[in-house]
mmCIF file with all atom_site columns, C-alpha atoms and ligand atoms in Angstrom:
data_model
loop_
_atom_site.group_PDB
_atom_site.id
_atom_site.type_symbol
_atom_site.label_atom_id
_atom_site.label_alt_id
_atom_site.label_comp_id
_atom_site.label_asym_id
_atom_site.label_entity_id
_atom_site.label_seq_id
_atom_site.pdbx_PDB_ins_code
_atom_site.Cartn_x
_atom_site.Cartn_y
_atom_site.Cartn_z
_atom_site.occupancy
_atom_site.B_iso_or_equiv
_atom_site.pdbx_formal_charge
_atom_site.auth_seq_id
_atom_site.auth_comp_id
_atom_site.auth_asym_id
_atom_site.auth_atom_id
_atom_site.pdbx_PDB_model_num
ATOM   1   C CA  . UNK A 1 1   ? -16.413 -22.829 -24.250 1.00 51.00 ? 1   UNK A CA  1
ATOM   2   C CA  . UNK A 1 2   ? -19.632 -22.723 -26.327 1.00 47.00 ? 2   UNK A CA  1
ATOM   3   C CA  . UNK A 1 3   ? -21.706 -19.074 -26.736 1.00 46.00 ? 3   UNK A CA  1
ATOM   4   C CA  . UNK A 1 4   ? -24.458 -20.999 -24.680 1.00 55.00 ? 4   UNK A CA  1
ATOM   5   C CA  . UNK A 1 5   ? -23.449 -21.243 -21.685 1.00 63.00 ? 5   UNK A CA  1
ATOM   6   C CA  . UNK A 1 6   ? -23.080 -18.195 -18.942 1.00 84.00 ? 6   UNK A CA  1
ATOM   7   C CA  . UNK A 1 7   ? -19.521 -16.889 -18.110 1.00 94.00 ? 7   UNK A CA  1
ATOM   8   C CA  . UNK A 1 8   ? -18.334 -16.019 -14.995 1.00 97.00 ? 8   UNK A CA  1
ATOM   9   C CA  . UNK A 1 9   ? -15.456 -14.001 -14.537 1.00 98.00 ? 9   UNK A CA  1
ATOM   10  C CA  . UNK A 1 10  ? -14.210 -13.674 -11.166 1.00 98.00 ? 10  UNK A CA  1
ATOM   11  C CA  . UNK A 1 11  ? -12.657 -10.188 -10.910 1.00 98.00 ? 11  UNK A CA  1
ATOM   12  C CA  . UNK A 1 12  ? -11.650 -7.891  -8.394  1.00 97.00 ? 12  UNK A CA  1
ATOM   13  C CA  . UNK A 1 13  ? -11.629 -4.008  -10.114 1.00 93.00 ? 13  UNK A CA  1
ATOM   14  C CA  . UNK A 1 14  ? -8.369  -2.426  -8.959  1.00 94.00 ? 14  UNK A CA  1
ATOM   15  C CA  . UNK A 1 15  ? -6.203  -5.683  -10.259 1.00 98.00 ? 15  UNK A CA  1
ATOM   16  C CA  . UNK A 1 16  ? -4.036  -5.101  -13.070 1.00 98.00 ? 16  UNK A CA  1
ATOM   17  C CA  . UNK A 1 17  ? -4.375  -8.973  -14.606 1.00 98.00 ? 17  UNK A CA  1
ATOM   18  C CA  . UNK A 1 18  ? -8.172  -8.543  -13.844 1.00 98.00 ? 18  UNK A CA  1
ATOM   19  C CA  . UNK A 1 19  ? -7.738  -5.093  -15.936 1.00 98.00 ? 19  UNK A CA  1
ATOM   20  C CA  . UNK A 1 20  ? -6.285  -6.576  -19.007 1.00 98.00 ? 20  UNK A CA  1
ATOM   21  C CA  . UNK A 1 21  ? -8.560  -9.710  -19.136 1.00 98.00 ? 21  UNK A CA  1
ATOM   22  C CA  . UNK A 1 22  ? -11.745 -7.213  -18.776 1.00 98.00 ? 22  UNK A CA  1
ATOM   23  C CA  . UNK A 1 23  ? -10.259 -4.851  -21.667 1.00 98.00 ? 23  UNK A CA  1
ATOM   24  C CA  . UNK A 1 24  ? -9.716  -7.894  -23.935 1.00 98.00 ? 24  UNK A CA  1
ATOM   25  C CA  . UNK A 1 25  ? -13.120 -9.507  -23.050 1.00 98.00 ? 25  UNK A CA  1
ATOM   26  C CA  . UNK A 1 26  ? -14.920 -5.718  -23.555 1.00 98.00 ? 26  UNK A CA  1
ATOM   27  C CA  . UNK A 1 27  ? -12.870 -5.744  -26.499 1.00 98.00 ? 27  UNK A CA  1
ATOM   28  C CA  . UNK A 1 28  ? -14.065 -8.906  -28.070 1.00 98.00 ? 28  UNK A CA  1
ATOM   29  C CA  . UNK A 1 29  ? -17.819 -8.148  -27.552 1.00 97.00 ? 29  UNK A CA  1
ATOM   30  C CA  . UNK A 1 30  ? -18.022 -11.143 -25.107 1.00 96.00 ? 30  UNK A CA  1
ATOM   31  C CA  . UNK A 1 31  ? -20.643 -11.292 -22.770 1.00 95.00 ? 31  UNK A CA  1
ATOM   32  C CA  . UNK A 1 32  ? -19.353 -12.505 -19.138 1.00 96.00 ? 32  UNK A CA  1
ATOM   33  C CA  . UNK A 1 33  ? -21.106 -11.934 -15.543 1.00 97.00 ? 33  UNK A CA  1
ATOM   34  C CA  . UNK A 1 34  ? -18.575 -10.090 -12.902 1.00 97.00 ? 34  UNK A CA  1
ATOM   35  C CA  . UNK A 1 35  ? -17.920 -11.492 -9.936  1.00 97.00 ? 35  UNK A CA  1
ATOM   36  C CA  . UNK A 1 36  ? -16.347 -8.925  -7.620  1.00 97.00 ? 36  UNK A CA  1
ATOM   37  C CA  . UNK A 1 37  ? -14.122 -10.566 -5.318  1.00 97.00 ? 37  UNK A CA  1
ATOM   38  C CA  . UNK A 1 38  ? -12.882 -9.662  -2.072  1.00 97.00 ? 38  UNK A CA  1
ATOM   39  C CA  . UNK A 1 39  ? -9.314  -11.300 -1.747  1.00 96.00 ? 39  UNK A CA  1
ATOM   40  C CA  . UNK A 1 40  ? -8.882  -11.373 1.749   1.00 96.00 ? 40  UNK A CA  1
ATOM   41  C CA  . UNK A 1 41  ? -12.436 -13.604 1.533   1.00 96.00 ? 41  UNK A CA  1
ATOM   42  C CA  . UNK A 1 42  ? -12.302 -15.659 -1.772  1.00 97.00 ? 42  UNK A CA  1
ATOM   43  C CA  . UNK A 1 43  ? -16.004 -16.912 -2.305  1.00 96.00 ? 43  UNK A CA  1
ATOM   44  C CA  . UNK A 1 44  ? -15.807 -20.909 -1.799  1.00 97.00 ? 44  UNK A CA  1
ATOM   45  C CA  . UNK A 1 45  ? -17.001 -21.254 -5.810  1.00 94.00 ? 45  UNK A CA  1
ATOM   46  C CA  . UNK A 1 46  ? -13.839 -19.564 -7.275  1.00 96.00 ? 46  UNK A CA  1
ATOM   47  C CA  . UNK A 1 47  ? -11.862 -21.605 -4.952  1.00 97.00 ? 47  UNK A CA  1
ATOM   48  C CA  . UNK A 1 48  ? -13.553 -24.668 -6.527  1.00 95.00 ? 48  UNK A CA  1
ATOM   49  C CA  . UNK A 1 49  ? -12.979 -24.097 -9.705  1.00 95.00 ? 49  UNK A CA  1
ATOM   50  C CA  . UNK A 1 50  ? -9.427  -22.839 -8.848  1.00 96.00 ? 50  UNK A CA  1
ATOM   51  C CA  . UNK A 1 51  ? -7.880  -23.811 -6.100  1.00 97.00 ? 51  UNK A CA  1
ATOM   52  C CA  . UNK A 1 52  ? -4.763  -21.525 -6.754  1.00 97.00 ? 52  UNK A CA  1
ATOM   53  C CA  . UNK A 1 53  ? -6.950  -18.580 -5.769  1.00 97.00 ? 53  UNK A CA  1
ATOM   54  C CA  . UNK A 1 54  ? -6.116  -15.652 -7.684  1.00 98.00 ? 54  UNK A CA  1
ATOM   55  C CA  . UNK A 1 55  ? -8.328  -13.610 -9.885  1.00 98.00 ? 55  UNK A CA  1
ATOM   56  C CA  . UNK A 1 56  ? -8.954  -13.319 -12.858 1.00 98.00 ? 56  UNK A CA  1
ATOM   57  C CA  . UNK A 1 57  ? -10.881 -16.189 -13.412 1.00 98.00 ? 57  UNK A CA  1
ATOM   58  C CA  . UNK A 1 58  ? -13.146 -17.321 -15.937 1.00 98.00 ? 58  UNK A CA  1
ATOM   59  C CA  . UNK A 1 59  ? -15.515 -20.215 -16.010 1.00 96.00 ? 59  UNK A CA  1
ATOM   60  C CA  . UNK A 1 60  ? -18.599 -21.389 -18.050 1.00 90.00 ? 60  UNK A CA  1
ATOM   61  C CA  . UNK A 1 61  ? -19.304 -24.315 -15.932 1.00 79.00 ? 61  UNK A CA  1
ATOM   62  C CA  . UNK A 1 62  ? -16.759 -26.725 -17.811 1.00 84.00 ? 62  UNK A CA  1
ATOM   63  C CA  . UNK A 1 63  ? -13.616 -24.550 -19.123 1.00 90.00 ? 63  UNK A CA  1
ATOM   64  C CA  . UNK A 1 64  ? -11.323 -22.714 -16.366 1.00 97.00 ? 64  UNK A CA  1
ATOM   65  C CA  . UNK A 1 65  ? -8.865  -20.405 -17.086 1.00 98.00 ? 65  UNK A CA  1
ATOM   66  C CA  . UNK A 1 66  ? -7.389  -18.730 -14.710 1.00 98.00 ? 66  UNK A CA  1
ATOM   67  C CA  . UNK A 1 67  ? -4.307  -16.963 -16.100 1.00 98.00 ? 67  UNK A CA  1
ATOM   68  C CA  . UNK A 1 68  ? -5.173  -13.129 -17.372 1.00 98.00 ? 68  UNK A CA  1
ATOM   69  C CA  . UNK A 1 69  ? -3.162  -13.746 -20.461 1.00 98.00 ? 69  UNK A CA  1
ATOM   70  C CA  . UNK A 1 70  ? -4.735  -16.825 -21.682 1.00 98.00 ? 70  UNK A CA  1
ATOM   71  C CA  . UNK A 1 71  ? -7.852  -15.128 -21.190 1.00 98.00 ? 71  UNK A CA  1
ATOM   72  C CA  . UNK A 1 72  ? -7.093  -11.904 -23.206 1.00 98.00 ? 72  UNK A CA  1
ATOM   73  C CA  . UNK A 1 73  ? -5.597  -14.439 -25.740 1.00 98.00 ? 73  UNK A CA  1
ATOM   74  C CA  . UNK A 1 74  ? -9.005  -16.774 -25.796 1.00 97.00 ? 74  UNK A CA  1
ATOM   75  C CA  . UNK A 1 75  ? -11.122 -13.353 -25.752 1.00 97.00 ? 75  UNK A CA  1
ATOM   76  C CA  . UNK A 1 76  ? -8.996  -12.103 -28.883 1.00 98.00 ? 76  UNK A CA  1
ATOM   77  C CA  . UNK A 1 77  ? -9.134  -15.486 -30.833 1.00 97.00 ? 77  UNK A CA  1
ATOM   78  C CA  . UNK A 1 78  ? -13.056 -15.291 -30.674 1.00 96.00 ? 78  UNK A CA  1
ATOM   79  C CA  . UNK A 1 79  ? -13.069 -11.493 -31.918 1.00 97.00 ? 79  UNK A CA  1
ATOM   80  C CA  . UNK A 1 80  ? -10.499 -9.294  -32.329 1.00 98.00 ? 80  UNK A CA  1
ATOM   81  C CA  . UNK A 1 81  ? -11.681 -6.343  -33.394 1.00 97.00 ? 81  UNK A CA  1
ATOM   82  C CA  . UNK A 1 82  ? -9.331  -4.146  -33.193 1.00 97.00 ? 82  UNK A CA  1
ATOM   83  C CA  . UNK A 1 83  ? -6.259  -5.961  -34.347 1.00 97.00 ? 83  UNK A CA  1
ATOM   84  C CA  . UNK A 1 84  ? -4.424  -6.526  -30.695 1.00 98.00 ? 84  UNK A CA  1
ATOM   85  C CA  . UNK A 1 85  ? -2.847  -9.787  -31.448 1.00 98.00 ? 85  UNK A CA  1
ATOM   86  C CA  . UNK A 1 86  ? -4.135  -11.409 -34.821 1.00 93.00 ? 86  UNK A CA  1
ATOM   87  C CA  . UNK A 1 87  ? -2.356  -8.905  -37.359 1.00 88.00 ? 87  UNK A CA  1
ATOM   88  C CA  . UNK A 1 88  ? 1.127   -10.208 -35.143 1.00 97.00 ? 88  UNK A CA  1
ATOM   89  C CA  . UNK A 1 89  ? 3.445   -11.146 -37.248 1.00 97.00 ? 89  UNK A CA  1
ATOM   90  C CA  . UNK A 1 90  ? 5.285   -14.138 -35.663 1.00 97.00 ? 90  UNK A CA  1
ATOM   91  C CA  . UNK A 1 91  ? 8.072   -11.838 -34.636 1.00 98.00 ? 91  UNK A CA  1
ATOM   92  C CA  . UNK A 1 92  ? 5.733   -9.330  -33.225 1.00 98.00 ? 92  UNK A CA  1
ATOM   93  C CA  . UNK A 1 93  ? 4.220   -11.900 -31.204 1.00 98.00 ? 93  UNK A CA  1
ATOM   94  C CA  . UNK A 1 94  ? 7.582   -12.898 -29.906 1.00 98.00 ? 94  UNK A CA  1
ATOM   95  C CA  . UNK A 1 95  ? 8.175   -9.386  -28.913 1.00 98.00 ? 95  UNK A CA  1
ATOM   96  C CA  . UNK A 1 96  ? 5.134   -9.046  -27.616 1.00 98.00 ? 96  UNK A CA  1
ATOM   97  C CA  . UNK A 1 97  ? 5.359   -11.921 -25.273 1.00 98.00 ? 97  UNK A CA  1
ATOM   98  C CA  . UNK A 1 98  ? 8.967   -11.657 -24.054 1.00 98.00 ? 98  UNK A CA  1
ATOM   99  C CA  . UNK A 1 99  ? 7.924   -8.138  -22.874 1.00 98.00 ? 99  UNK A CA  1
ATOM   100 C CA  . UNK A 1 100 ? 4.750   -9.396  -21.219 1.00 98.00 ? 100 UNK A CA  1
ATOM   101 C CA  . UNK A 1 101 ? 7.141   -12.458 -19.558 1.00 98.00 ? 101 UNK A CA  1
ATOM   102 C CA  . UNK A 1 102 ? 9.392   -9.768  -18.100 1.00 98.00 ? 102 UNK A CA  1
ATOM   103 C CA  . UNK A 1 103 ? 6.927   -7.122  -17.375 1.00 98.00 ? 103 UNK A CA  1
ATOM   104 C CA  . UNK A 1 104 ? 4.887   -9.965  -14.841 1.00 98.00 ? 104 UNK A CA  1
ATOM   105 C CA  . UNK A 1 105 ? 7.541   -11.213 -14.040 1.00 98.00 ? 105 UNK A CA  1
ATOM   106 C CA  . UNK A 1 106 ? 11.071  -8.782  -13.326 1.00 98.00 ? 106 UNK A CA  1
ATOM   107 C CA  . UNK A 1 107 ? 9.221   -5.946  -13.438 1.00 98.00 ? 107 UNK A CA  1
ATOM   108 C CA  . UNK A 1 108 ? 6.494   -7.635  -11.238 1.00 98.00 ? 108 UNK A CA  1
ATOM   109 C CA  . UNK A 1 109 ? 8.523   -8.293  -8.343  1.00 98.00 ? 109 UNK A CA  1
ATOM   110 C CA  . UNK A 1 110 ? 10.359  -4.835  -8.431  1.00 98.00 ? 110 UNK A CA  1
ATOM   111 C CA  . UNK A 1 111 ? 7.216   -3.414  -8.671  1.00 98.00 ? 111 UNK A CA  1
ATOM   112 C CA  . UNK A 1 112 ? 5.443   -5.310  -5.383  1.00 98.00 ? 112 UNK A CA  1
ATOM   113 C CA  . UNK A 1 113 ? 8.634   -3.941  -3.579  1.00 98.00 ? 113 UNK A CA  1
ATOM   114 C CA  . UNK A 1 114 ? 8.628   -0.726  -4.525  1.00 98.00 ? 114 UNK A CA  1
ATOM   115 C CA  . UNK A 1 115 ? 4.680   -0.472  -3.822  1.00 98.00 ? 115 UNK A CA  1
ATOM   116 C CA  . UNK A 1 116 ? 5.000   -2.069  -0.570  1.00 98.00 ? 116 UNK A CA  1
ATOM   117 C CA  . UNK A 1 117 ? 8.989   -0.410  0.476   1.00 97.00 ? 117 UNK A CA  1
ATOM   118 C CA  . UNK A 1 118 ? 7.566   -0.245  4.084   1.00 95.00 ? 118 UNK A CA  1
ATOM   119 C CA  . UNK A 1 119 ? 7.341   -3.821  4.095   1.00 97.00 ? 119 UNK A CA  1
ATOM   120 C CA  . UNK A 1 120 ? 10.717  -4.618  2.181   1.00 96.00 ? 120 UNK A CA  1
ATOM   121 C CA  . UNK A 1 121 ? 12.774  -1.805  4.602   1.00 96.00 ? 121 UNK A CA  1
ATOM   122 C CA  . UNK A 1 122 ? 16.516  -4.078  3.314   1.00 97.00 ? 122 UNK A CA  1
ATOM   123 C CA  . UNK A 1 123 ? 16.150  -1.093  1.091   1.00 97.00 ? 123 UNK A CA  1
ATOM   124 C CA  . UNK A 1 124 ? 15.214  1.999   0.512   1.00 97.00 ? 124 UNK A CA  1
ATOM   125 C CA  . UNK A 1 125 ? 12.038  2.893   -1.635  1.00 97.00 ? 125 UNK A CA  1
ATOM   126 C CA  . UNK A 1 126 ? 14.232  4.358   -4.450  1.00 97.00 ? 126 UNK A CA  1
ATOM   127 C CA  . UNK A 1 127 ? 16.228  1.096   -5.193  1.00 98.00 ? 127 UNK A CA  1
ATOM   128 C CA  . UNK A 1 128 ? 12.781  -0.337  -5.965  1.00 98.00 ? 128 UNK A CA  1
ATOM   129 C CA  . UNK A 1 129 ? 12.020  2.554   -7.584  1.00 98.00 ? 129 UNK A CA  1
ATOM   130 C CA  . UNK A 1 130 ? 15.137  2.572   -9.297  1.00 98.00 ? 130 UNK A CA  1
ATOM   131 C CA  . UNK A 1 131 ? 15.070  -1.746  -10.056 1.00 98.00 ? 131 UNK A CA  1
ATOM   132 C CA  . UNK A 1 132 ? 11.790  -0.616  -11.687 1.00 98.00 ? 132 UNK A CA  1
ATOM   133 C CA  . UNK A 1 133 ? 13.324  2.082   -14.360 1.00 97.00 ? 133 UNK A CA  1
ATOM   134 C CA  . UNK A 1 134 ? 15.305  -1.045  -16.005 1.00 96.00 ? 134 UNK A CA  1
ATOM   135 C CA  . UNK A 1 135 ? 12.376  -2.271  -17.501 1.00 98.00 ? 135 UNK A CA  1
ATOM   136 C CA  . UNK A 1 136 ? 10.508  0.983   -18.111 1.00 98.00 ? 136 UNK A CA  1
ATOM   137 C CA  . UNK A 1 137 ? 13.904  2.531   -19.827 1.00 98.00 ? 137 UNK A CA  1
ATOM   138 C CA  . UNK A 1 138 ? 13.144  -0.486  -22.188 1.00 98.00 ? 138 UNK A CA  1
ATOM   139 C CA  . UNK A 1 139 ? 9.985   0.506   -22.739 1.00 98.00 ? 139 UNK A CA  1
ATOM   140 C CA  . UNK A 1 140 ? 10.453  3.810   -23.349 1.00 98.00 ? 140 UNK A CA  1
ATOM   141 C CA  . UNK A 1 141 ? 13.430  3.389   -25.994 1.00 98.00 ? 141 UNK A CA  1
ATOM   142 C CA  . UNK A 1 142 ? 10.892  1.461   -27.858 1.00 98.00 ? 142 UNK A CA  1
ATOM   143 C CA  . UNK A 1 143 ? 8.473   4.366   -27.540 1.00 98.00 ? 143 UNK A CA  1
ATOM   144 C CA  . UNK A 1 144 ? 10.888  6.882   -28.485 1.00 98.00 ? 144 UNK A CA  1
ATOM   145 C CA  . UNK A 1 145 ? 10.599  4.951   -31.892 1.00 98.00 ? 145 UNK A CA  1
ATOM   146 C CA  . UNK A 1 146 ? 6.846   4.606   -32.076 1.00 98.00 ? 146 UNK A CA  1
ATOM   147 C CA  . UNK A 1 147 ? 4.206   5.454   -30.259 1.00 98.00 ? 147 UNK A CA  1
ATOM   148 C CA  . UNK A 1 148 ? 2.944   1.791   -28.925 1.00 98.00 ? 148 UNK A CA  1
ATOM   149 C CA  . UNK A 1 149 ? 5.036   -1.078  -28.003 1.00 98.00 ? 149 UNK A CA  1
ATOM   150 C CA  . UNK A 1 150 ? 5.293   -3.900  -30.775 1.00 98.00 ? 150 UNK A CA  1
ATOM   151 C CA  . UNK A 1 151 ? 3.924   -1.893  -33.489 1.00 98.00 ? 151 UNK A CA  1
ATOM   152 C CA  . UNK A 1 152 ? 3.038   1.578   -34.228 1.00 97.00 ? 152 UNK A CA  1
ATOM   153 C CA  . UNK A 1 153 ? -0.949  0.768   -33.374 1.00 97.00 ? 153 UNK A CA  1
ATOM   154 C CA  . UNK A 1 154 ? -2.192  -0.596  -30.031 1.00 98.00 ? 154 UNK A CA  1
ATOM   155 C CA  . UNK A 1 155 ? -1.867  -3.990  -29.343 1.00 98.00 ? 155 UNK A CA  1
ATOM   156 C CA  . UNK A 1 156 ? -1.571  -6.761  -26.906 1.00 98.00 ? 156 UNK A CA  1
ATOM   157 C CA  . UNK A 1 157 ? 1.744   -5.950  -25.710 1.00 98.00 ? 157 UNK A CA  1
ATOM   158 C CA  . UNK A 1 158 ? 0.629   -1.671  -24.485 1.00 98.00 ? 158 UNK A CA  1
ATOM   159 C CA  . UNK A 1 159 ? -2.857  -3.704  -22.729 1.00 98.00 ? 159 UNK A CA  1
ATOM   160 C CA  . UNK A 1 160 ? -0.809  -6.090  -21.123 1.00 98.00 ? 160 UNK A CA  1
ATOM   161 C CA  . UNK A 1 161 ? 1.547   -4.095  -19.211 1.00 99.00 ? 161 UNK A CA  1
ATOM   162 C CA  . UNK A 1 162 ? -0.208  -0.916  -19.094 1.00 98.00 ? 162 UNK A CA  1
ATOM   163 C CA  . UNK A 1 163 ? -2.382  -1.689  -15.909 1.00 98.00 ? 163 UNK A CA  1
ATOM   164 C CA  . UNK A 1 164 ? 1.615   -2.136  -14.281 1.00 98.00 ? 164 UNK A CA  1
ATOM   165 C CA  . UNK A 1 165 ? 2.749   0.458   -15.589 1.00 98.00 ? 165 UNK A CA  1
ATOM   166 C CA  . UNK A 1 166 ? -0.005  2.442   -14.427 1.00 98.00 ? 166 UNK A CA  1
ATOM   167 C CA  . UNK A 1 167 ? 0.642   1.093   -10.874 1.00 98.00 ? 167 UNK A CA  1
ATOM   168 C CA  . UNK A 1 168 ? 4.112   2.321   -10.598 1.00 98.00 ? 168 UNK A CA  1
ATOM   169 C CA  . UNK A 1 169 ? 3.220   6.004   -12.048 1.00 98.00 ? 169 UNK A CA  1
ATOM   170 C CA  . UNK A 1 170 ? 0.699   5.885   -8.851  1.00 98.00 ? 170 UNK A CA  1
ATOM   171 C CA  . UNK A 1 171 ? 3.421   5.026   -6.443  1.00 98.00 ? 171 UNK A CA  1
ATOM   172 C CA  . UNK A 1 172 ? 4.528   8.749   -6.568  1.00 98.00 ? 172 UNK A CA  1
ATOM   173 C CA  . UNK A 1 173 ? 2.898   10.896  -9.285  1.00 98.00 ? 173 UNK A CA  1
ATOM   174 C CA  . UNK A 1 174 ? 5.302   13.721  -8.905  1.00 98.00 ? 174 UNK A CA  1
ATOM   175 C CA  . UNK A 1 175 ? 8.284   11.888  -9.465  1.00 98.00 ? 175 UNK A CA  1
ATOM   176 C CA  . UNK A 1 176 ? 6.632   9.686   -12.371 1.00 98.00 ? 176 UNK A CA  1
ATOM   177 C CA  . UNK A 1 177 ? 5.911   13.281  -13.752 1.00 98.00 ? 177 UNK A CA  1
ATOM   178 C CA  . UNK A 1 178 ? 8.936   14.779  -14.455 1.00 98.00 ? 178 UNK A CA  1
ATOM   179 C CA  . UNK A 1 179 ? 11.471  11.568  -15.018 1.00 97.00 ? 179 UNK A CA  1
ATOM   180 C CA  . UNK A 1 180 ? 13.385  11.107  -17.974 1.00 95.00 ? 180 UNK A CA  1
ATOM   181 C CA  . UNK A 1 181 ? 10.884  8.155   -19.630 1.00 97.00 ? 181 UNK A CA  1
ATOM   182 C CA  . UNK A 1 182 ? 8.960   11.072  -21.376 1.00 98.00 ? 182 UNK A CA  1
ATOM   183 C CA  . UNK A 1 183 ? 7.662   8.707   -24.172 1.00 98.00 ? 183 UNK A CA  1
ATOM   184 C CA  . UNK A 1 184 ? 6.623   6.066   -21.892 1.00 98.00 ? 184 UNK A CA  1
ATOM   185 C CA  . UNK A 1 185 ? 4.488   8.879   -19.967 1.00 98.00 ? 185 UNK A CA  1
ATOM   186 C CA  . UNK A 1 186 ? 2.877   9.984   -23.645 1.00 98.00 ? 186 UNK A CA  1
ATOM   187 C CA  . UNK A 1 187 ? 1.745   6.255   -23.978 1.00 98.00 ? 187 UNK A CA  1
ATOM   188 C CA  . UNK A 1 188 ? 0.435   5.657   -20.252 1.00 98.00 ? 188 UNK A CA  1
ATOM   189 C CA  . UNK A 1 189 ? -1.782  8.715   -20.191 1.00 98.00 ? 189 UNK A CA  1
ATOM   190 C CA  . UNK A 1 190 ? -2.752  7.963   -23.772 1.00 98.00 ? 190 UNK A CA  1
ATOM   191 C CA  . UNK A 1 191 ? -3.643  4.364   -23.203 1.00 98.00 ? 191 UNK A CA  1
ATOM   192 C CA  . UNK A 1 192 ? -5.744  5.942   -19.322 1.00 98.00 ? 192 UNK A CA  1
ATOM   193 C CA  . UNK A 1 193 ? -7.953  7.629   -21.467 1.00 98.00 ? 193 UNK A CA  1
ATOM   194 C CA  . UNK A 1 194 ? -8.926  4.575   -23.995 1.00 98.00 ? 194 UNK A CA  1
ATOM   195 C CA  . UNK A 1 195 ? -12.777 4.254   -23.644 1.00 98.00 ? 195 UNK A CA  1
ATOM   196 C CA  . UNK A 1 196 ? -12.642 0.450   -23.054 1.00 98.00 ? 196 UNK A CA  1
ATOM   197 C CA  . UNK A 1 197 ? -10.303 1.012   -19.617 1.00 98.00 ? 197 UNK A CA  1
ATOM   198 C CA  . UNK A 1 198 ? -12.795 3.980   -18.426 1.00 97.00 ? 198 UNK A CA  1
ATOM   199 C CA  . UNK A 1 199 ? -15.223 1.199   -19.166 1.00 97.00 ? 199 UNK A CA  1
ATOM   200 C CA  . UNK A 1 200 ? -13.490 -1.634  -17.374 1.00 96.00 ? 200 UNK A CA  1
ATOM   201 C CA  . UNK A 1 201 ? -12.907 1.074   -14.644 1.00 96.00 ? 201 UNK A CA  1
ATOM   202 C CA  . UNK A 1 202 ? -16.561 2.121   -13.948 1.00 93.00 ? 202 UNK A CA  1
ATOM   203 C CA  . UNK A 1 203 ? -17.905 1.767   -10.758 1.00 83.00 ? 203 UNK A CA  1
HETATM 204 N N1  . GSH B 2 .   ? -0.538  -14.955 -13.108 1.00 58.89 ? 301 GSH B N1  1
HETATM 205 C C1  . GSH B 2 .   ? -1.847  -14.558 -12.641 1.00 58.89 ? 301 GSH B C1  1
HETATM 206 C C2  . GSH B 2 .   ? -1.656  -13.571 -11.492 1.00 58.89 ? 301 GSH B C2  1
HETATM 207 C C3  . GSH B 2 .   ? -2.969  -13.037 -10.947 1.00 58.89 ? 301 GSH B C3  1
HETATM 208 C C4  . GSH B 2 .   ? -2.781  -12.377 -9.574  1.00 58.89 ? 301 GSH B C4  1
HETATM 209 O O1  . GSH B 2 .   ? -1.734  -12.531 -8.936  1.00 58.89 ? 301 GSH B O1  1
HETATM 210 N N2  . GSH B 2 .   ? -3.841  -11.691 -9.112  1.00 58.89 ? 301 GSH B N2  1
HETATM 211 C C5  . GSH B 2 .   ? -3.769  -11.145 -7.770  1.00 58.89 ? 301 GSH B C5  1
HETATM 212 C C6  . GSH B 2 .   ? -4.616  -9.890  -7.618  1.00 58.89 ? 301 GSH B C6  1
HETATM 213 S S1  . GSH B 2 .   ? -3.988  -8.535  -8.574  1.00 58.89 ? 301 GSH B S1  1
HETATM 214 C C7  . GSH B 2 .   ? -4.367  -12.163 -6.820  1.00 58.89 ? 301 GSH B C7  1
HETATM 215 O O2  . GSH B 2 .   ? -5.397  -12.712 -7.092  1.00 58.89 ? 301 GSH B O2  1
HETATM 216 N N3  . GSH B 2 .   ? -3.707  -12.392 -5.697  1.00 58.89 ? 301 GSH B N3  1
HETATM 217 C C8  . GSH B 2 .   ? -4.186  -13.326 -4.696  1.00 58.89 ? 301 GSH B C8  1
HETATM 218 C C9  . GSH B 2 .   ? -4.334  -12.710 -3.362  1.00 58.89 ? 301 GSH B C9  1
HETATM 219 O O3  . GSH B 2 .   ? -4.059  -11.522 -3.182  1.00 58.89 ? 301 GSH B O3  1
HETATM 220 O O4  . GSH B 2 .   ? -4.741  -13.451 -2.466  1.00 58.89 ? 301 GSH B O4  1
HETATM 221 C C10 . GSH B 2 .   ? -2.645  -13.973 -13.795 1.00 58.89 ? 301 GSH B C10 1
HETATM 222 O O5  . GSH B 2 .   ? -2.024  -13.440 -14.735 1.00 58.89 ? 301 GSH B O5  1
HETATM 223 O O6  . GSH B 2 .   ? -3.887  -14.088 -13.805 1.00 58.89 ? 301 GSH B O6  1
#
């Protein structure tokens, strides 16, 4: 994409992929129009650009992408000021993006079920709920040892998942509040009160 040409990014606010791809692109210092979307009515000119219909989405006119992680990744190769994925060493980055892999995906589809338990009633909402702590018991071990995910600073890994993370905590704040993943609830509220996510969660 060249710096001339107006961005689009399709977008809908509560999404956690839309989250992270806003953060990055806020991040970066990259200017980009927001389309809201409704995704029970996807407007006919996302569709056409990509047919597979889910947001994010970002388009100049002649470049599509329309996976959240490429676009935090092509925000973060044009500026990354604050060192989220270019200071990786390549081991970090393989850390990095085997937790991202298993946080959209595993986690993911634990987390749907849990979310939604009235609509998955083979069990009950605690096996989700419980399915769920696998992956965040990962996370928090690591945080027991530093205070972000891949290395002791923010970086693409904590922006990533957060916005999941986040999700889950919301499911039922009570129980979120007093479970044993202490250091993964230090590095959830921490990351809530960044500036860029207050930004990226403006009305
Ligand atoms: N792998 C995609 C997943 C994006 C995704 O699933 N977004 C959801 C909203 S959070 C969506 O658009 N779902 C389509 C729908 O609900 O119709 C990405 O990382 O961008």
């Amino acid at each position: 994409m060249t710096n001339e040409q107006a961005r689009i990014l399709y977008t809908f606010r509560r999404c956690p992929y839309a989250i992270r791809a806003r953060m990055a692109i806020f991040t970066a210092g990259i200017d980009v129009e927001l389309r809201e979307v409704a995704l029970k009515n996807k407007p006919q000119d996302m569709l056409d650009v990509s047919s597979k219909g889910t947001v994010p989405v970002l388009c100049d006119g002649t470049t599509v992408i329309d996976e959240s992680l490429d676009i935090m990744l092509w925000a973060l190769a044009i500026n990354d000021p604050d060192h989220w994925y270019f200071r990786y060493s390549e081991a970090e980055k393989a850390t990095a993006m085997q937790l991202i892999d298993e946080s959209d995906n595993d986690f993911k589809r634990w987390l749907d079920k849990y979310k939604y338990a009235d609509l998955n009633p083979e069990h009950a909402p605690e096996y989700y709920r419980h399915m769920c702590t696998n992956f965040l018991a990962k996370l928090d071990s690591r945080l027991q040892k530093q205070p972000h995910l891949v290395t002791p600073a923010i970086t693409l890994a904590d922006i990533a998942i957060f916005p999941f993370v986040r999700q889950f905590a919301m499911v039922d704040r009570a129980w979120f509040d007093q479970c044993d993943c202490k250091a993964l609830r230090i590095w959830l509220y921490a990351l809530l009160e960044l500036p860029v996510f207050k930004r990226v969660m403006a009305k």
